[in-house]
């Protein structure tokens, strides 16, 4: 039976790297592709990293009830299409959603069988350093992201599992333990 996992973590926590490594090792798991209104970053491809939508396209999907969940994050909208998730699960695929904690809790409400995993940073100082090290955002955007971290950690109280991203290798091992044994 196909299964649904939701992985969340504060911005800059390195969850993207951890998930990528997990997927390289376990190609039978598939990463969901979300919709977003944020600008495309260098190297990103429409339909691969995200489906990049305009604000009005996104709003139309919201109105039509096409999202399983959606949330505003750092001034941009992000959403998971019901159709995408349902198709994958119907096809027998094991799906991973990489979404924010608010979205994760909404998914759990609708699909209680989903397993929620939170990736925490080893320390807040380190997290701030990682965010700045990416050099992909303005100072204002970084400040916004730092402000949302508190909320993410607060929401993570309701998650099924929490792991600390001390090293990528350890974090991947912990995720494998959870996914294979839950
Ligand atoms: P980024 O802009 O760095 O790609 O993502 C910012 C945040 O949006 C991350 O915390 C990411 O997990 C979250 N996110 C990405 N896709 C979705 C989605 O479909 N729904 C929700 N709720 N959050 C998402």
PDB file of N, CA, C and O and ligand atoms in Angstrom, residues 7-12 15 32-36 38-39 41 44 50 67 69-74 76-81 97-104 106 134 137 145 152, ligand 1:
ATOM      1  N   UNK A   7       7.394  15.981   5.501  1.00  0.00           N
ATOM      2  CA  UNK A   7       8.616  16.415   6.183  1.00  0.00           C
ATOM      3  C   UNK A   7       8.658  17.946   6.200  1.00  0.00           C
ATOM      4  O   UNK A   7       8.530  18.595   5.169  1.00  0.00           O
ATOM      5  N   UNK A   8       8.802  18.495   7.405  1.00  0.00           N
ATOM      6  CA  UNK A   8       8.894  19.939   7.567  1.00  0.00           C
ATOM      7  C   UNK A   8      10.149  20.273   8.363  1.00  0.00           C
ATOM      8  O   UNK A   8      10.673  19.430   9.086  1.00  0.00           O
ATOM      9  N   UNK A   9      10.571  21.504   8.227  1.00  0.00           N
ATOM     10  CA  UNK A   9      11.716  21.946   9.014  1.00  0.00           C
ATOM     11  C   UNK A   9      11.889  23.424   8.797  1.00  0.00           C
ATOM     12  O   UNK A   9      11.419  23.965   7.796  1.00  0.00           O
ATOM     13  N   UNK A  10      12.560  24.083   9.719  1.00  0.00           N
ATOM     14  CA  UNK A  10      12.771  25.513   9.570  1.00  0.00           C
ATOM     15  C   UNK A  10      13.582  25.783   8.311  1.00  0.00           C
ATOM     16  O   UNK A  10      14.378  24.947   7.893  1.00  0.00           O
ATOM     17  N   UNK A  11      13.383  26.961   7.741  1.00  0.00           N
ATOM     18  CA  UNK A  11      14.138  27.350   6.546  1.00  0.00           C
ATOM     19  C   UNK A  11      15.621  27.247   6.813  1.00  0.00           C
ATOM     20  O   UNK A  11      16.078  27.618   7.891  1.00  0.00           O
ATOM     21  N   UNK A  12      16.367  26.772   5.861  1.00  0.00           N
ATOM     22  CA  UNK A  12      17.820  26.737   6.002  1.00  0.00           C
ATOM     23  C   UNK A  12      18.305  25.590   6.861  1.00  0.00           C
ATOM     24  O   UNK A  12      19.501  25.449   7.106  1.00  0.00           O
ATOM     25  N   UNK A  15      16.880  20.676   5.120  1.00  0.00           N
ATOM     26  CA  UNK A  15      15.970  19.557   4.880  1.00  0.00           C
ATOM     27  C   UNK A  15      15.976  19.136   3.412  1.00  0.00           C
ATOM     28  O   UNK A  15      15.819  17.962   3.106  1.00  0.00           O
ATOM     29  N   UNK A  32       6.682  15.083  -3.779  1.00  0.00           N
ATOM     30  CA  UNK A  32       5.556  15.814  -4.365  1.00  0.00           C
ATOM     31  C   UNK A  32       6.032  17.156  -4.912  1.00  0.00           C
ATOM     32  O   UNK A  32       6.958  17.761  -4.378  1.00  0.00           O
ATOM     33  N   UNK A  33       5.403  17.614  -5.981  1.00  0.00           N
ATOM     34  CA  UNK A  33       5.738  18.930  -6.548  1.00  0.00           C
ATOM     35  C   UNK A  33       4.611  19.900  -6.190  1.00  0.00           C
ATOM     36  O   UNK A  33       3.461  19.670  -6.540  1.00  0.00           O
ATOM     37  N   UNK A  34       4.981  20.945  -5.443  1.00  0.00           N
ATOM     38  CA  UNK A  34       3.996  21.935  -4.988  1.00  0.00           C
ATOM     39  C   UNK A  34       3.825  23.051  -5.998  1.00  0.00           C
ATOM     40  O   UNK A  34       4.636  23.200  -6.911  1.00  0.00           O
ATOM     41  N   UNK A  35       2.801  23.842  -5.780  1.00  0.00           N
ATOM     42  CA  UNK A  35       2.618  25.082  -6.544  1.00  0.00           C
ATOM     43  C   UNK A  35       3.096  26.238  -5.678  1.00  0.00           C
ATOM     44  O   UNK A  35       2.944  26.195  -4.458  1.00  0.00           O
ATOM     45  N   UNK A  36       3.660  27.254  -6.288  1.00  0.00           N
ATOM     46  CA  UNK A  36       4.062  28.436  -5.522  1.00  0.00           C
ATOM     47  C   UNK A  36       3.954  29.701  -6.364  1.00  0.00           C
ATOM     48  O   UNK A  36       4.035  29.644  -7.594  1.00  0.00           O
ATOM     49  N   UNK A  38       6.082  32.212  -5.526  1.00  0.00           N
ATOM     50  CA  UNK A  38       7.363  32.913  -5.351  1.00  0.00           C
ATOM     51  C   UNK A  38       8.181  32.882  -6.646  1.00  0.00           C
ATOM     52  O   UNK A  38       7.931  32.063  -7.524  1.00  0.00           O
ATOM     53  N   UNK A  39       9.149  33.786  -6.721  1.00  0.00           N
ATOM     54  CA  UNK A  39       9.997  33.842  -7.917  1.00  0.00           C
ATOM     55  C   UNK A  39      10.860  32.602  -8.017  1.00  0.00           C
ATOM     56  O   UNK A  39      11.282  32.047  -7.004  1.00  0.00           O
ATOM     57  N   UNK A  41      14.089  30.533  -8.375  1.00  0.00           N
ATOM     58  CA  UNK A  41      15.513  30.764  -8.062  1.00  0.00           C
ATOM     59  C   UNK A  41      16.356  30.208  -9.195  1.00  0.00           C
ATOM     60  O   UNK A  41      15.898  29.352  -9.960  1.00  0.00           O
ATOM     61  N   UNK A  44      16.322  26.552 -10.856  1.00  0.00           N
ATOM     62  CA  UNK A  44      15.026  25.872 -10.671  1.00  0.00           C
ATOM     63  C   UNK A  44      14.303  25.736 -12.009  1.00  0.00           C
ATOM     64  O   UNK A  44      14.458  26.571 -12.907  1.00  0.00           O
ATOM     65  N   UNK A  50       8.978  23.188  -8.609  1.00  0.00           N
ATOM     66  CA  UNK A  50       7.633  23.662  -8.266  1.00  0.00           C
ATOM     67  C   UNK A  50       6.865  23.848  -9.569  1.00  0.00           C
ATOM     68  O   UNK A  50       7.466  23.928 -10.646  1.00  0.00           O
ATOM     69  N   UNK A  67      -6.648  22.597  -3.883  1.00  0.00           N
ATOM     70  CA  UNK A  67      -5.524  22.306  -2.988  1.00  0.00           C
ATOM     71  C   UNK A  67      -5.925  21.395  -1.824  1.00  0.00           C
ATOM     72  O   UNK A  67      -6.966  21.588  -1.204  1.00  0.00           O
ATOM     73  N   UNK A  69      -3.928  21.323   0.701  1.00  0.00           N
ATOM     74  CA  UNK A  69      -3.579  22.330   1.712  1.00  0.00           C
ATOM     75  C   UNK A  69      -2.831  23.429   1.007  1.00  0.00           C
ATOM     76  O   UNK A  69      -2.226  23.208  -0.031  1.00  0.00           O
ATOM     77  N   UNK A  70      -2.884  24.614   1.576  1.00  0.00           N
ATOM     78  CA  UNK A  70      -2.037  25.692   1.069  1.00  0.00           C
ATOM     79  C   UNK A  70      -1.739  26.643   2.220  1.00  0.00           C
ATOM     80  O   UNK A  70      -2.466  26.640   3.216  1.00  0.00           O
ATOM     81  N   UNK A  71      -0.654  27.389   2.098  1.00  0.00           N
ATOM     82  CA  UNK A  71      -0.282  28.301   3.177  1.00  0.00           C
ATOM     83  C   UNK A  71       0.489  29.477   2.599  1.00  0.00           C
ATOM     84  O   UNK A  71       1.080  29.379   1.514  1.00  0.00           O
ATOM     85  N   UNK A  72       0.436  30.589   3.328  1.00  0.00           N
ATOM     86  CA  UNK A  72       1.257  31.729   2.951  1.00  0.00           C
ATOM     87  C   UNK A  72       2.507  31.651   3.800  1.00  0.00           C
ATOM     88  O   UNK A  72       2.431  31.383   5.003  1.00  0.00           O
ATOM     89  N   UNK A  73       3.643  31.823   3.171  1.00  0.00           N
ATOM     90  CA  UNK A  73       4.914  31.676   3.868  1.00  0.00           C
ATOM     91  C   UNK A  73       5.862  32.730   3.329  1.00  0.00           C
ATOM     92  O   UNK A  73       6.078  32.790   2.110  1.00  0.00           O
ATOM     93  N   UNK A  74       6.377  33.586   4.215  1.00  0.00           N
ATOM     94  CA  UNK A  74       7.300  34.633   3.791  1.00  0.00           C
ATOM     95  C   UNK A  74       6.733  35.475   2.644  1.00  0.00           C
ATOM     96  O   UNK A  74       7.450  35.837   1.723  1.00  0.00           O
ATOM     97  N   UNK A  76       4.736  34.658   0.270  1.00  0.00           N
ATOM     98  CA  UNK A  76       4.368  33.920  -0.946  1.00  0.00           C
ATOM     99  C   UNK A  76       3.409  32.793  -0.599  1.00  0.00           C
ATOM    100  O   UNK A  76       3.345  32.359   0.536  1.00  0.00           O
ATOM    101  N   UNK A  77       2.669  32.336  -1.620  1.00  0.00           N
ATOM    102  CA  UNK A  77       1.722  31.241  -1.397  1.00  0.00           C
ATOM    103  C   UNK A  77       2.315  29.930  -1.899  1.00  0.00           C
ATOM    104  O   UNK A  77       2.987  29.900  -2.941  1.00  0.00           O
ATOM    105  N   UNK A  78       2.056  28.874  -1.146  1.00  0.00           N
ATOM    106  CA  UNK A  78       2.517  27.532  -1.494  1.00  0.00           C
ATOM    107  C   UNK A  78       1.344  26.587  -1.318  1.00  0.00           C
ATOM    108  O   UNK A  78       0.616  26.702  -0.333  1.00  0.00           O
ATOM    109  N   UNK A  79       1.166  25.639  -2.223  1.00  0.00           N
ATOM    110  CA  UNK A  79       0.054  24.711  -2.072  1.00  0.00           C
ATOM    111  C   UNK A  79       0.307  23.361  -2.717  1.00  0.00           C
ATOM    112  O   UNK A  79       1.065  23.252  -3.681  1.00  0.00           O
ATOM    113  N   UNK A  80      -0.332  22.345  -2.145  1.00  0.00           N
ATOM    114  CA  UNK A  80      -0.238  20.976  -2.662  1.00  0.00           C
ATOM    115  C   UNK A  80      -1.551  20.633  -3.341  1.00  0.00           C
ATOM    116  O   UNK A  80      -2.604  20.712  -2.706  1.00  0.00           O
ATOM    117  N   UNK A  81      -1.472  20.265  -4.599  1.00  0.00           N
ATOM    118  CA  UNK A  81      -2.698  19.920  -5.342  1.00  0.00           C
ATOM    119  C   UNK A  81      -3.219  18.548  -4.904  1.00  0.00           C
ATOM    120  O   UNK A  81      -2.468  17.580  -4.842  1.00  0.00           O
ATOM    121  N   UNK A  97       5.853  14.779   1.097  1.00  0.00           N
ATOM    122  CA  UNK A  97       5.555  16.200   0.928  1.00  0.00           C
ATOM    123  C   UNK A  97       6.575  16.975   1.740  1.00  0.00           C
ATOM    124  O   UNK A  97       6.756  16.692   2.921  1.00  0.00           O
ATOM    125  N   UNK A  98       7.223  17.948   1.107  1.00  0.00           N
ATOM    126  CA  UNK A  98       8.141  18.823   1.837  1.00  0.00           C
ATOM    127  C   UNK A  98       7.452  20.173   1.950  1.00  0.00           C
ATOM    128  O   UNK A  98       7.516  21.005   1.045  1.00  0.00           O
ATOM    129  N   UNK A  99       6.718  20.360   3.036  1.00  0.00           N
ATOM    130  CA  UNK A  99       5.888  21.560   3.174  1.00  0.00           C
ATOM    131  C   UNK A  99       6.066  22.160   4.561  1.00  0.00           C
ATOM    132  O   UNK A  99       6.699  21.570   5.419  1.00  0.00           O
ATOM    133  N   UNK A 100       5.496  23.352   4.773  1.00  0.00           N
ATOM    134  CA  UNK A 100       5.690  23.993   6.077  1.00  0.00           C
ATOM    135  C   UNK A 100       4.811  23.316   7.144  1.00  0.00           C
ATOM    136  O   UNK A 100       3.947  22.508   6.820  1.00  0.00           O
ATOM    137  N   UNK A 101       5.067  23.659   8.404  1.00  0.00           N
ATOM    138  CA  UNK A 101       4.409  22.934   9.504  1.00  0.00           C
ATOM    139  C   UNK A 101       2.891  23.148   9.516  1.00  0.00           C
ATOM    140  O   UNK A 101       2.146  22.229   9.857  1.00  0.00           O
ATOM    141  N   UNK A 102       2.467  24.350   9.124  1.00  0.00           N
ATOM    142  CA  UNK A 102       1.031  24.637   9.108  1.00  0.00           C
ATOM    143  C   UNK A 102       0.349  23.733   8.078  1.00  0.00           C
ATOM    144  O   UNK A 102      -0.684  23.121   8.358  1.00  0.00           O
ATOM    145  N   UNK A 103       0.955  23.645   6.902  1.00  0.00           N
ATOM    146  CA  UNK A 103       0.424  22.777   5.856  1.00  0.00           C
ATOM    147  C   UNK A 103       0.430  21.323   6.303  1.00  0.00           C
ATOM    148  O   UNK A 103      -0.516  20.573   6.049  1.00  0.00           O
ATOM    149  N   UNK A 104       1.498  20.932   6.994  1.00  0.00           N
ATOM    150  CA  UNK A 104       1.627  19.545   7.462  1.00  0.00           C
ATOM    151  C   UNK A 104       0.480  19.192   8.411  1.00  0.00           C
ATOM    152  O   UNK A 104      -0.129  18.130   8.301  1.00  0.00           O
ATOM    153  N   UNK A 106      -2.417  20.598   8.553  1.00  0.00           N
ATOM    154  CA  UNK A 106      -3.666  20.540   7.774  1.00  0.00           C
ATOM    155  C   UNK A 106      -3.800  19.215   7.040  1.00  0.00           C
ATOM    156  O   UNK A 106      -4.885  18.644   6.969  1.00  0.00           O
ATOM    157  N   UNK A 134      23.365  30.929   2.237  1.00  0.00           N
ATOM    158  CA  UNK A 134      22.765  30.564   0.945  1.00  0.00           C
ATOM    159  C   UNK A 134      22.869  31.696  -0.080  1.00  0.00           C
ATOM    160  O   UNK A 134      22.830  31.455  -1.277  1.00  0.00           O
ATOM    161  N   UNK A 137      18.740  35.252  -0.681  1.00  0.00           N
ATOM    162  CA  UNK A 137      17.657  36.158  -0.290  1.00  0.00           C
ATOM    163  C   UNK A 137      18.142  37.487   0.261  1.00  0.00           C
ATOM    164  O   UNK A 137      19.279  37.607   0.718  1.00  0.00           O
ATOM    165  N   UNK A 145      11.987  35.122   7.448  1.00  0.00           N
ATOM    166  CA  UNK A 145      12.128  33.673   7.644  1.00  0.00           C
ATOM    167  C   UNK A 145      12.498  33.359   9.091  1.00  0.00           C
ATOM    168  O   UNK A 145      11.968  32.422   9.681  1.00  0.00           O
ATOM    169  N   UNK A 152       7.257  27.660  13.535  1.00  0.00           N
ATOM    170  CA  UNK A 152       7.498  26.305  13.020  1.00  0.00           C
ATOM    171  C   UNK A 152       7.832  25.356  14.186  1.00  0.00           C
ATOM    172  O   UNK A 152       7.325  24.239  14.251  1.00  0.00           O
TER     173      UNK A 152
HETATM  174  P1  LIG B   1      11.197  27.664  -0.473  1.00  0.00           P
HETATM  175  O1  LIG B   1      10.691  28.997  -0.908  1.00  0.00           O
HETATM  176  O2  LIG B   1      12.488  27.761   0.283  1.00  0.00           O
HETATM  177  O3  LIG B   1      11.257  26.670  -1.606  1.00  0.00           O
HETATM  178  O4  LIG B   1      10.128  27.078   0.544  1.00  0.00           O
HETATM  179  C1  LIG B   1       9.698  27.825   1.633  1.00  0.00           C
HETATM  180  C2  LIG B   1       8.804  27.005   2.535  1.00  0.00           C
HETATM  181  O5  LIG B   1       7.611  26.611   1.862  1.00  0.00           O
HETATM  182  C3  LIG B   1       9.451  25.712   3.009  1.00  0.00           C
HETATM  183  O6  LIG B   1       9.254  25.604   4.404  1.00  0.00           O
HETATM  184  C4  LIG B   1       8.686  24.650   2.266  1.00  0.00           C
HETATM  185  O7  LIG B   1       8.664  23.444   2.999  1.00  0.00           O
HETATM  186  C5  LIG B   1       7.321  25.276   2.159  1.00  0.00           C
HETATM  187  N1  LIG B   1       6.494  24.680   1.119  1.00  0.00           N
HETATM  188  C6  LIG B   1       6.861  24.237  -0.095  1.00  0.00           C
HETATM  189  N2  LIG B   1       5.818  23.731  -0.759  1.00  0.00           N
HETATM  190  C7  LIG B   1       4.744  23.844   0.065  1.00  0.00           C
HETATM  191  C8  LIG B   1       3.364  23.467  -0.047  1.00  0.00           C
HETATM  192  O8  LIG B   1       2.886  22.925  -1.035  1.00  0.00           O
HETATM  193  N3  LIG B   1       2.564  23.754   1.020  1.00  0.00           N
HETATM  194  C9  LIG B   1       3.026  24.355   2.144  1.00  0.00           C
HETATM  195  N4  LIG B   1       2.172  24.565   3.132  1.00  0.00           N
HETATM  196  N5  LIG B   1       4.313  24.703   2.287  1.00  0.00           N
HETATM  197  C10 LIG B   1       5.154  24.463   1.263  1.00  0.00           C
END
